[in-house]
Amino acid sequence: MTVSIKDIARVAGVSHSTVSRALSNSSLVNADTRDRIKKLAAEMGYSPHFLARSLVMGRTRSIGLVITTITDPFIAEVVQGIEDAAQYHGYTVVLCSSRSESSREMTAVDTLRSKRVDGVIVTSSRVGALYLEHLERIGVPVVLINNHNEQSGPYTFSIGVDNEHGGYIATQHLIELGHRRIAYITGPASHSDDLARLSGYRKALDAANIPFNPSLVLPGTGRTGGGERALPLLMNNETPPTAAFCYNDMTAIGLMQAAAAMNITVPDDLAVVGFDDIPFASYIKPSLTTVVQLKAEMGLQATEMVLDLIEAKAENMNDFENRFIQGELIVRESSGSYIKQE
Amino acid sequence: MTVSIKDIARVAGVSHSTVSRALSNSSLVNADTRDRIKKLAAEMGYSPHFLARSLVMGRTRSIGLVITTITDPFIAEVVQGIEDAAQYHGYTVVLCSSRSESSREMTAVDTLRSKRVDGVIVTSSRVGALYLEHLERIGVPVVLINNHNEQSGPYTFSIGVDNEHGGYIATQHLIELGHRRIAYITGPASHSDDLARLSGYRKALDAANIPFNPSLVLPGTGRTGGGERALPLLMNNETPPTAAFCYNDMTAIGLMQAAAAMNITVPDDLAVVGFDDIPFASYIKPSLTTVVQLKAEMGLQATEMVLDLIEAKAENMNDFENRFIQGELIVRESSGSYIKQE
DNA sequence: TTGTAGGCGTTATCAC
DNA sequence: GTGATAACGCCTACAA
């Protein structure tokens, strides 16, 4: 049915090794016969059998991709970046979604191992230690995206959002607008993302010689409710802040809703900056100033990294290190314009 | 490095064929040795080499998936359905995104052919005839999702949204609310989706013995601008309609924005129904009544279909036919409540 | 420059 | 029940 190099060899009157060489542009074959064979191959509708090739070559030119669900817009953009980069480098992507079920995560790893992918990229918000161990037993390079564990294996690296930088630029923006009393509404209790954003916030204050005021750091939840509950606490402060940087957009939206209910005008009475740039952020009133994470870029870099690791396999692993991708500030209405110092 | 059945055979003191049989639960092997071998395989960390297996079996248990971009939420949901179903049946998904570039579509097909996937699912809004021909040359079953071409190959089928049904239930809903003068704002010039929705609209009118009035069908574009421009035309009608069914949500949103600007109240002065259920639809004011397409379901059915085709390969192909998935009406505020007849 | 032979890890078909 | 042996389609020494 399907034509193989042997079939071509028969028709061309040469050995199959010659055909193999011709099709791989080997210099060990006469240029004329090479062209003749290539033409013939095209005519006969030859399609190289990657499985057979992989079997003998020991590499599949494919990478496994383990995600929770492609339905998450954040993940979808990362995956788009991965797909683009993989395709560009002649690699193929094998997709496995776990839907956050650990059993599915495990079987996904087994499947990828059996498929002999050359490397694996994982985007799960929380990669358990057990899972990680299982993952590393595949024996191929692994790149974790936005992972919050300590990775252990020699071929395992991670790549993520630079939360500290994000916190820094968000706060810096508010400072540049003239604000001096800037609150931070945290995310879920001491999550590592949150701590990093808080750290960026503090560094920006430091850089502007604004003393850090612990009473301006209020607990949130990462959801709208957190922002709502934070607002009254904020306003009851002896010297209420004129601006607030929020752990994420949902928190910022909650804060703004509560402000509207209390007749506090955003951005005039309170400037607000979020984090994430969820699609909704540009539609609400006032539209939300926020920090975007370059998701496709992250997928792209994860792919470059895993491919580099594949090439470098077993040698100079110390040239590699975890990477953090810097986001960008998107200025909209909620942070307002320059205010004069009182 | 990696352990093969031969390695296990050596340790177990049997032939590799026996190991192969034991691991595949063949009845042609002593139960005791089978258990012993399986235990050994687990201890030695054996992972079956799917490529080798596929090579001899002639099937890879993988399906290729060609999409435009995973960033499209519609596609993402379809893909989730496909992934779930494929995984459930022990199949693996190879993802290729074309970003609507025909060159990438073509190479994707070549890659999938070389990878010897057992079947292909394609979701591109427009599958060119040339591309389709190329696709069918793979020689494996193909299922097209939301395709608007005539497919030709014996193993090619398509699956899509039941637009006529959607138009029917949307219109029927308005009729049940008491409306008699119902407009339809079309999509882009005589697109097949649009014609089907219009047909559903007419059938619903027929079923209620409401005469079809061509002056109530107004041209739109599928974007908000189409809805905006349609509104004044609608209201200039000698007997303005009390309700409008729109080709899609974007059109409906445009219509509602224009209505707000002209102090026409939705739903009291004009009830509106859209189509698609874009995420935005539930957030706007008033929230939009619309027809949802069951995207994951479509992906799921596409997968079932392609797997059935793989099994049935070459026999009783006439048992198969194109499928249309019925959507569902989501009633929100924009269609209002029952109005009394005048 | 070309052909021969071996092997990648399986499954399948024979004998025994 | 089990073990040789031959595929599957390809690449790659080695020999010619």
XYZ file of C-alpha atoms (C1' of nucleotides) in Angstrom:
716
model
C 0.000 0.000 0.000
C 2.281 2.749 1.179
C 5.560 3.000 -0.684
C 8.848 2.394 1.118
C 12.448 3.037 0.142
C 12.662 -0.573 -0.976
C 9.896 0.001 -3.472
C 11.706 3.015 -4.817
C 14.939 1.042 -4.940
C 13.300 -1.670 -6.997
C 11.914 0.770 -9.526
C 15.129 2.786 -9.667
C 17.248 -0.302 -10.002
C 19.465 0.547 -7.052
C 19.767 -0.706 -3.503
C 17.604 0.662 -0.755
C 20.665 2.096 0.969
C 21.276 4.287 -2.027
C 17.717 5.495 -1.878
C 18.073 6.208 1.817
C 21.222 8.189 1.163
C 19.690 10.064 -1.729
C 16.648 11.103 0.261
C 18.736 12.332 3.143
C 20.926 14.377 0.833
C 23.998 12.373 1.695
C 27.155 13.349 -0.152
C 27.867 9.666 -0.551
C 25.658 9.419 -3.572
C 25.981 10.508 -7.166
C 24.218 13.795 -7.733
C 22.412 12.513 -10.814
C 21.110 9.370 -9.190
C 20.146 11.430 -6.170
C 17.996 13.712 -8.296
C 16.567 10.791 -10.201
C 15.633 9.020 -6.987
C 14.123 12.112 -5.422
C 11.998 12.693 -8.466
C 10.911 9.096 -8.412
C 10.093 9.261 -4.737
C 7.870 12.258 -5.345
C 6.147 10.561 -8.249
C 5.515 7.431 -6.268
C 4.075 9.446 -3.421
C 6.682 8.403 -0.926
C 6.278 9.554 2.644
C 9.145 8.864 5.027
C 8.171 6.565 7.866
C 9.117 8.566 10.935
C 8.497 5.695 13.309
C 10.963 3.458 11.541
C 13.443 6.266 11.397
C 12.975 7.088 15.056
C 13.434 3.480 15.995
C 16.865 3.317 14.495
C 17.904 6.859 15.277
C 16.838 6.773 18.892
C 14.938 10.042 18.773
C 11.433 10.929 17.734
C 11.611 14.653 17.168
C 8.566 15.055 19.302
C 7.987 16.653 22.653
C 5.324 15.766 25.149
C 3.135 18.461 26.591
C 1.280 17.900 29.838
C -1.296 20.512 30.744
C -4.289 20.691 33.031
C -6.802 21.922 30.463
C -6.474 23.674 27.162
C -9.661 25.511 28.051
C -7.690 27.797 30.343
C -6.862 30.862 28.201
C -3.553 31.315 29.965
C -2.476 27.794 29.126
C -3.843 28.056 25.605
C -1.558 30.978 24.881
C 1.432 29.231 26.345
C 0.639 26.192 24.239
C 0.391 28.329 21.140
C 3.905 29.565 21.804
C 5.135 26.031 22.347
C 3.480 24.768 19.196
C 4.935 27.546 17.078
C 8.448 27.028 18.367
C 8.287 23.257 18.140
C 6.993 23.372 14.610
C 9.661 25.867 13.664
C 12.345 23.470 14.829
C 10.787 20.497 13.101
C 9.377 18.996 16.252
C 5.944 17.665 16.844
C 3.819 18.155 19.940
C 1.997 15.349 21.723
C -0.724 16.839 23.854
C -1.924 15.334 27.146
C -4.377 17.109 29.370
C -4.762 15.931 32.925
C -7.735 18.005 33.993
C -5.858 18.165 37.279
C -6.527 14.504 38.012
C -3.358 12.969 39.309
C -4.198 9.600 37.817
C -4.386 11.184 34.405
C -1.149 13.005 35.016
C 0.525 9.734 35.779
C -0.772 7.875 32.757
C 0.140 10.835 30.592
C 3.720 10.474 31.725
C 3.671 6.746 31.020
C 2.262 7.343 27.585
C 4.848 9.961 26.747
C 7.575 7.660 27.917
C 6.284 4.829 25.765
C 6.010 7.180 22.830
C 9.654 8.018 23.436
C 9.250 11.766 23.229
C 12.582 13.564 23.286
C 11.532 15.987 26.013
C 8.582 17.065 28.086
C 7.020 20.396 28.987
C 4.629 20.526 31.903
C 2.273 23.309 32.842
C 0.438 22.399 36.000
C 0.036 24.912 38.710
C 1.170 22.415 41.260
C 3.482 19.583 40.361
C 3.588 17.141 43.240
C 6.907 15.719 44.349
C 5.710 12.212 43.600
C 4.673 13.197 40.150
C 7.938 14.967 39.547
C 9.864 11.856 40.484
C 7.777 9.803 38.097
C 8.323 12.402 35.433
C 12.055 12.412 35.814
C 12.226 8.674 35.447
C 11.464 9.104 31.766
C 15.073 10.079 31.426
C 14.473 12.987 29.053
C 14.752 16.714 29.691
C 11.801 18.257 31.482
C 10.815 21.900 31.586
C 8.224 22.992 34.104
C 6.188 26.113 33.485
C 5.082 28.204 36.446
C 5.982 25.467 38.829
C 6.317 26.058 42.532
C 8.346 23.078 43.585
C 11.991 22.555 43.976
C 13.000 20.453 41.044
C 15.600 17.868 41.622
C 16.561 15.943 38.519
C 19.593 16.920 36.485
C 17.558 17.415 33.326
C 14.729 19.298 34.984
C 14.406 23.041 34.811
C 11.636 25.473 35.252
C 10.507 28.664 33.668
C 7.985 31.122 34.959
C 6.618 34.560 35.342
C 8.920 37.089 36.961
C 6.545 38.047 39.714
C 8.960 40.291 41.521
C 9.593 42.317 38.408
C 5.859 42.556 37.822
C 5.288 43.844 41.342
C 8.091 46.291 40.838
C 6.860 47.873 37.622
C 3.289 48.055 38.856
C 4.329 49.895 42.000
C 6.854 52.027 40.174
C 4.107 53.179 37.828
C 1.997 54.376 40.741
C 4.985 56.126 42.272
C 5.719 57.900 39.031
C 2.150 59.137 38.974
C 2.895 60.885 42.253
C 1.475 58.421 44.763
C 3.280 57.971 48.069
C 0.790 55.958 50.061
C 0.345 52.803 48.079
C -1.398 49.720 49.410
C -0.825 46.134 48.415
C -3.726 43.662 48.533
C -2.251 40.186 48.768
C -3.283 36.942 47.139
C -4.034 33.634 48.825
C -2.098 33.203 52.061
C 1.630 33.440 51.409
C 1.567 31.790 48.021
C 5.007 32.082 46.449
C 3.650 34.210 43.589
C 2.235 36.572 46.140
C 5.437 36.833 48.140
C 7.388 37.652 45.015
C 4.950 40.359 43.969
C 5.061 41.811 47.443
C 8.830 41.774 47.302
C 8.739 43.695 44.020
C 6.378 46.188 45.601
C 8.768 46.740 48.498
C 11.755 47.115 46.234
C 9.990 49.767 44.191
C 9.159 51.655 47.377
C 12.749 51.356 48.511
C 14.021 52.631 45.211
C 11.857 55.727 45.653
C 12.809 56.141 49.296
C 9.272 55.574 50.434
C 9.217 53.814 53.790
C 7.403 50.501 53.840
C 4.229 50.678 55.870
C 2.946 47.244 56.972
C -0.505 48.614 57.685
C -0.906 49.200 53.971
C -0.529 45.507 53.173
C -3.939 43.899 53.420
C -4.903 40.289 53.005
C -6.835 39.236 49.912
C -7.791 35.890 48.451
C -7.014 36.153 44.795
C -10.730 36.393 44.095
C -13.072 39.371 43.924
C -14.218 38.856 47.506
C -10.708 39.558 48.740
C -10.683 42.947 47.098
C -14.142 43.794 48.345
C -13.260 43.047 51.939
C -9.973 44.924 51.671
C -11.486 48.249 50.660
C -13.094 49.294 53.967
C -9.956 48.268 55.866
C -7.976 50.388 53.473
C -10.165 53.417 53.986
C -10.244 53.091 57.745
C -6.496 53.569 57.817
C -5.467 56.713 59.716
C -3.960 57.963 56.455
C -5.807 56.140 53.676
C -3.732 55.250 50.624
C -4.272 57.014 47.321
C -3.378 53.953 45.305
C -3.522 50.162 45.517
C -1.606 47.466 43.738
C -3.515 44.201 43.787
C -2.248 40.639 43.677
C -4.322 40.025 40.565
C -7.052 41.419 38.371
C -9.854 39.617 40.163
C -8.793 41.245 43.400
C -8.593 44.619 41.684
C -12.057 44.196 40.227
C -13.466 43.351 43.640
C -11.782 46.398 45.090
C -13.185 48.643 42.388
C -16.679 47.268 42.797
C -16.551 47.944 46.526
C -15.199 51.426 45.846
C -18.052 52.195 43.487
C -20.528 51.061 46.148
C -18.932 53.446 48.650
C -18.776 56.360 46.235
C -15.029 56.276 46.086
C -13.955 57.245 42.607
C -11.340 55.225 40.746
C -8.822 56.507 39.785
C -9.330 59.961 41.323
C -9.781 58.874 44.936
C -7.959 55.619 44.549
C -5.712 54.499 41.715
C -5.750 50.746 41.088
C -3.353 48.375 39.336
C -3.940 44.656 38.853
C -1.951 41.706 37.613
C -2.651 39.150 34.837
C -4.515 41.138 32.190
C -7.518 38.869 32.074
C -9.687 39.523 29.000
C -12.252 41.222 31.154
C -9.708 43.824 32.314
C -10.074 46.024 29.268
C -13.856 45.933 29.244
C -14.720 47.055 32.736
C -15.254 50.668 33.703
C -12.775 52.162 34.391
C -10.592 49.815 32.382
C -7.907 48.208 34.469
C -4.215 49.047 34.436
C -2.432 45.754 34.908
C 0.690 43.655 34.358
C 0.548 41.259 31.406
C 2.405 38.046 31.401
C 3.866 37.204 28.026
C 2.399 33.755 27.799
C 3.317 32.853 24.251
C 6.828 34.060 24.967
C 6.977 31.763 27.933
C 5.902 28.806 25.832
C 8.446 29.739 23.243
C 11.277 29.943 25.718
C 10.230 26.715 27.381
C 10.460 25.025 24.011
C 13.831 26.524 23.162
C 15.056 25.372 26.525
C 13.856 21.821 26.198
C 15.286 21.573 22.694
C 18.621 22.920 23.890
C 18.558 20.391 26.678
C 17.865 17.626 24.194
C 20.839 18.657 22.107
C 23.131 19.076 25.066
C 21.902 15.866 26.669
C 24.194 14.763 29.462
C 26.818 17.397 28.854
C 27.273 20.859 30.290
C 23.977 20.856 32.129
C 25.375 23.585 34.312
C 25.050 25.998 31.428
C 21.335 25.883 32.097
C 19.362 27.629 34.747
C 15.769 28.367 35.565
C 14.339 31.328 33.742
C 11.879 34.028 34.659
C 10.015 35.946 32.017
C 9.351 39.593 32.649
C 5.854 40.876 32.071
C 4.817 44.290 30.867
C 2.659 47.033 32.293
C -0.495 47.899 30.406
C -1.636 51.346 31.382
C -5.388 51.925 31.209
C -7.808 54.111 33.084
C -7.813 52.715 36.605
C -4.407 54.117 37.505
C -5.326 57.628 36.405
C -2.909 60.378 35.533
C -0.269 62.327 37.409
C -1.403 63.645 40.767
C 0.255 66.510 42.513
C 1.908 65.889 45.849
C 0.035 67.181 48.813
C 19.987 2.315 28.970
C 16.289 1.652 28.583
C 15.254 -1.920 29.166
C 13.693 -3.965 26.378
C 11.880 -7.271 26.352
C 15.145 -8.909 25.422
C 16.735 -7.658 28.614
C 13.854 -9.048 30.604
C 14.097 -12.318 28.703
C 17.751 -12.641 29.596
C 17.144 -12.091 33.282
C 14.100 -14.323 33.359
C 15.842 -17.046 31.414
C 13.190 -17.241 28.733
C 12.935 -16.117 25.143
C 11.874 -12.636 24.244
C 8.767 -14.021 22.580
C 7.618 -15.386 25.878
C 8.143 -12.037 27.481
C 6.186 -10.372 24.732
C 3.346 -12.802 25.224
C 3.396 -12.444 28.969
C 3.257 -8.677 28.830
C 0.359 -8.686 26.412
C -1.580 -11.121 28.600
C -1.551 -13.789 25.936
C -3.217 -17.047 26.939
C -0.349 -18.817 25.228
C 1.846 -18.510 28.260
C 1.946 -20.239 31.605
C 0.193 -18.182 34.236
C 3.048 -18.483 36.683
C 5.761 -17.428 34.271
C 3.490 -14.635 33.107
C 3.222 -13.249 36.617
C 6.925 -13.708 37.210
C 7.784 -11.844 34.039
C 5.361 -9.036 34.745
C 6.811 -8.571 38.184
C 10.286 -8.558 36.746
C 9.319 -6.038 34.095
C 7.990 -3.698 36.752
C 11.120 -4.093 38.838
C 13.375 -3.419 35.923
C 11.403 -0.307 35.022
C 10.328 -1.557 31.640
C 8.401 0.789 29.416
C 6.931 -0.646 26.220
C 8.350 0.927 23.097
C 5.280 2.108 21.240
C 7.186 2.999 18.105
C 8.505 -0.505 17.704
C 5.095 -1.900 18.383
C 3.466 0.462 15.920
C 5.988 -0.433 13.279
C 5.045 -4.072 13.310
C 1.361 -3.588 14.076
C 0.792 -0.995 11.400
C -1.061 1.394 13.686
C 0.096 4.049 16.058
C -2.934 4.627 18.261
C -2.549 8.304 17.663
C -4.697 10.826 15.869
C -3.554 14.029 14.249
C -5.302 17.256 15.047
C -5.031 20.221 12.705
C -6.351 23.493 14.036
C -5.887 27.147 13.196
C -4.975 28.328 16.676
C -5.570 26.957 20.132
C -5.949 30.535 21.280
C -9.453 30.588 19.871
C -11.708 29.690 22.823
C -14.130 27.892 20.555
C -11.390 25.649 19.227
C -9.885 25.168 22.662
C -13.120 23.698 23.930
C -13.456 21.433 20.931
C -9.892 20.268 21.467
C -10.589 19.545 25.094
C -13.421 17.263 24.029
C -11.178 15.561 21.502
C -8.379 15.082 24.005
C -10.684 13.593 26.605
C -12.236 11.148 24.189
C -8.924 10.162 22.630
C -7.324 9.566 25.989
C -10.317 7.570 27.090
C -9.874 5.250 24.151
C -6.143 4.941 24.634
C -5.267 7.212 21.773
C -2.789 10.010 21.752
C -3.235 13.402 20.117
C -0.641 15.039 17.899
C -1.359 18.742 17.726
C -0.596 20.920 14.712
C -1.689 24.518 14.509
C -1.665 26.219 11.160
C -2.402 29.779 12.213
C -4.421 29.821 9.005
C -1.291 29.775 6.881
C -1.838 27.336 4.067
C 1.832 26.422 3.938
C 1.675 25.367 7.552
C -1.485 23.434 6.904
C 0.263 21.542 4.180
C 3.362 20.683 6.168
C 1.156 19.668 9.073
C -0.493 17.118 6.843
C 2.875 15.845 5.651
C 4.093 15.521 9.203
C 1.018 13.642 10.312
C 1.359 11.325 7.374
C 4.987 10.614 8.211
C 4.060 10.042 11.822
C 1.533 7.512 10.555
C -1.351 8.743 12.662
C -4.359 6.470 12.399
C -6.775 9.288 11.668
C -7.031 13.034 11.417
C -9.403 15.648 12.762
C -9.366 19.098 11.200
C -10.942 22.244 12.502
C -10.362 25.051 10.079
C -13.121 27.391 9.217
C -12.360 26.997 5.571
C -10.741 23.879 4.192
C -9.664 24.511 0.621
C -10.309 21.878 -1.987
C -6.608 21.592 -2.708
C -5.872 21.070 0.941
C -8.604 18.512 1.252
C -7.163 16.534 -1.612
C -3.757 16.602 0.030
C -5.326 15.534 3.272
C -7.118 12.594 1.783
C -3.944 11.304 0.239
C -2.804 10.283 3.706
C -5.116 7.364 3.299
C -6.537 7.493 6.800
C -9.983 8.550 7.982
C -10.528 12.299 8.186
C -13.183 14.132 10.145
C -13.727 17.804 9.433
C -15.238 20.026 12.077
C -17.430 22.932 11.000
C -16.275 22.581 7.447
C -18.059 24.246 4.587
C -16.810 22.255 1.657
C -18.146 19.256 -0.086
C -15.938 16.441 1.026
C -15.129 13.841 -1.526
C -12.953 11.058 -0.200
C -14.462 7.798 0.973
C -12.975 8.150 4.445
C -13.815 11.801 4.880
C -16.754 12.967 6.910
C -17.695 16.159 8.602
C -19.356 17.177 11.773
C -20.670 20.564 12.695
C -23.096 22.810 14.418
C -26.740 22.351 13.542
C -27.328 25.921 12.496
C -30.845 25.382 11.293
C -31.865 23.898 14.599
C -30.207 26.803 16.397
C -32.116 29.330 14.308
C -35.268 27.409 14.969
C -35.059 27.301 18.749
C -33.996 30.938 18.961
C -36.969 32.063 16.919
C -39.328 29.662 18.624
C -38.327 31.123 21.966
C -39.299 34.608 20.813
C -42.577 33.339 19.430
C -43.389 31.629 22.702
C -42.811 34.923 24.459
C -45.623 36.339 22.386
C -43.700 38.095 19.622
C -45.142 38.068 16.115
C -42.960 40.554 14.305
C -39.502 39.100 14.605
C -36.547 40.370 12.618
C -33.483 38.445 11.539
C -30.154 40.242 11.200
C -27.979 38.216 8.882
C -24.284 37.398 9.029
C -21.699 37.954 6.321
C -23.214 37.800 2.840
C -24.895 34.440 2.312
C -22.442 32.399 4.320
C -23.734 28.850 4.644
C -24.033 29.186 8.420
C -26.159 32.228 7.910
C -28.424 30.584 5.364
C -29.010 27.667 7.692
C -29.870 29.931 10.609
C -32.221 31.910 8.410
C -33.843 28.689 7.309
C -34.390 27.692 10.937
C -35.909 31.095 11.562
C -38.335 30.653 8.693
C -39.295 27.164 9.760
C -40.088 28.376 13.256
C -42.283 31.118 11.802
C -44.010 28.582 9.585
C -44.626 26.279 12.492
C -46.379 29.129 14.281
C -48.281 30.193 11.184
C -46.574 33.557 11.114
C -46.113 34.736 7.543
C -42.527 35.369 6.524
C -41.873 39.055 5.961
C -38.758 39.739 3.841
C -38.581 43.327 5.021
C -37.732 42.025 8.460
C -34.569 40.335 7.246
C -31.755 42.865 7.384
C -28.167 42.492 6.312
C -25.477 42.338 8.976
C -21.783 41.530 8.898
C -21.205 39.175 11.786
C -19.527 42.008 13.668
C -20.935 44.683 15.959
C -21.088 47.224 13.136
C -23.624 45.085 11.313
C -25.953 45.163 14.295
C -25.515 48.897 14.761
C -26.401 49.682 11.178
C -29.351 47.313 11.250
C -31.142 48.991 14.137
C -32.330 52.209 12.427
C -33.463 50.220 9.396
C -35.407 47.989 11.721
C -37.112 50.879 13.434
C -37.969 52.654 10.215
C -40.078 49.707 9.181
C -43.766 50.622 8.776
C -44.480 48.142 11.549
C -41.269 47.829 13.573
C -40.525 44.385 14.985
C -40.717 43.716 18.699
C -37.924 41.183 18.620
C -34.764 40.377 16.701
C -32.807 37.192 16.262
C -29.221 37.944 15.286
C -26.784 35.859 13.292
C -24.368 35.925 16.215
C -23.628 37.529 19.556
C -21.417 40.241 18.121
C -24.253 41.360 15.897
C -26.640 41.271 18.839
C -24.281 43.341 20.943
C -23.990 45.940 18.200
C -27.747 46.043 17.901
C -28.166 46.517 21.641
C -25.570 49.260 21.770
C -27.342 51.123 18.989
C -30.651 50.621 20.758
C -29.275 52.067 23.980
C -28.042 55.097 22.066
C -31.528 55.625 20.634
C -33.302 55.102 23.950
C -34.879 51.899 22.799
C -35.099 49.575 25.773
C -34.011 45.976 25.498
C -35.925 43.753 26.096
C -39.080 45.850 26.617
C -39.070 47.666 23.284
C -37.017 45.063 21.492
C -36.217 41.537 22.570
C -32.869 40.266 21.308
C -31.427 36.793 20.840
C -27.882 36.045 19.683
C -25.942 32.972 18.674
C -22.632 31.538 19.974
C -22.624 32.359 23.679
C -19.342 34.193 23.657
C -17.967 34.707 27.181
C -18.912 38.342 27.044
C -22.582 37.483 26.512
C -23.327 36.900 30.174
C -21.537 40.020 31.372
C -23.170 42.732 29.308
C -26.258 44.590 30.395
C -28.831 43.276 29.742
C -27.232 39.847 29.567
C -27.740 38.179 26.233
C -30.076 35.312 25.449
C -28.267 33.166 22.945
C -27.741 29.739 21.401
C -24.764 27.788 22.732
C -22.865 25.370 20.655
C -21.770 22.306 22.550
C -18.144 22.499 21.588
C -16.689 19.791 23.770
C -19.477 17.519 22.641
C -18.546 18.216 19.053
C -14.938 17.313 19.734
C -16.023 14.196 21.488
C -18.252 13.073 18.658
C -15.601 13.881 16.085
C -13.224 11.617 17.964
C -15.722 8.795 18.302
C -16.363 9.088 14.619
C -12.751 8.992 13.561
C -12.087 6.031 15.864
C -15.080 4.175 14.464
C -13.813 4.904 10.989
C -10.401 3.560 11.928
C -11.941 0.333 13.167
C -14.240 -0.042 10.213
C -11.530 0.923 7.741
C -12.511 0.076 4.217
C -15.711 -1.728 5.120
C -19.281 -0.534 5.445
C -18.363 3.100 5.007
C -21.960 3.720 4.065
C -22.929 3.242 7.679
C -21.374 6.624 8.287
C -22.790 10.015 7.589
C -22.064 13.604 8.405
C -23.320 14.719 11.755
C -24.780 17.945 13.060
C -24.724 18.753 16.728
C -27.701 20.598 18.118
C -27.024 23.584 20.317
C -29.060 24.807 23.242
C -30.835 28.019 24.059
C -29.551 29.975 27.028
C -32.233 32.329 28.227
C -30.969 35.498 29.859
C -32.316 39.016 30.133
C -32.215 40.347 26.577
C -35.193 38.319 25.408
C -37.382 39.529 28.259
C -40.505 37.829 29.510
C -43.908 37.055 28.059
C -45.581 39.959 26.293
C -49.270 40.140 25.670
C -50.519 40.225 22.119
C -51.687 43.546 20.828
C 29.981 5.805 -5.453
C 27.296 1.779 -4.443
C 25.624 -2.693 -2.320
C 25.367 -6.023 1.682
C 24.252 -7.002 6.195
C 22.966 -5.988 10.719
C 20.055 -4.056 14.029
C 16.557 -0.680 16.394
C 12.173 -3.261 19.749
C 8.225 -5.273 18.707
C 4.669 -8.846 17.223
C 3.486 -12.965 14.604
C 4.200 -17.449 12.478
C 6.057 -21.215 12.563
C 7.946 -25.457 14.539
C 8.974 -28.213 18.663
C 3.848 -23.578 26.478
C 7.851 -22.155 24.534
C 11.626 -20.768 21.424
C 13.696 -19.680 16.987
C 12.980 -16.766 13.047
C 11.076 -13.484 10.142
C 9.105 -9.390 9.408
C 7.918 -3.832 9.974
C 10.916 0.487 7.406
C 14.744 2.690 8.122
C 19.870 4.013 8.890
C 24.705 2.919 8.874
C 28.961 0.580 9.323
C 31.699 -2.172 6.338
C 32.917 -4.199 2.118
C 33.406 -3.861 -2.740
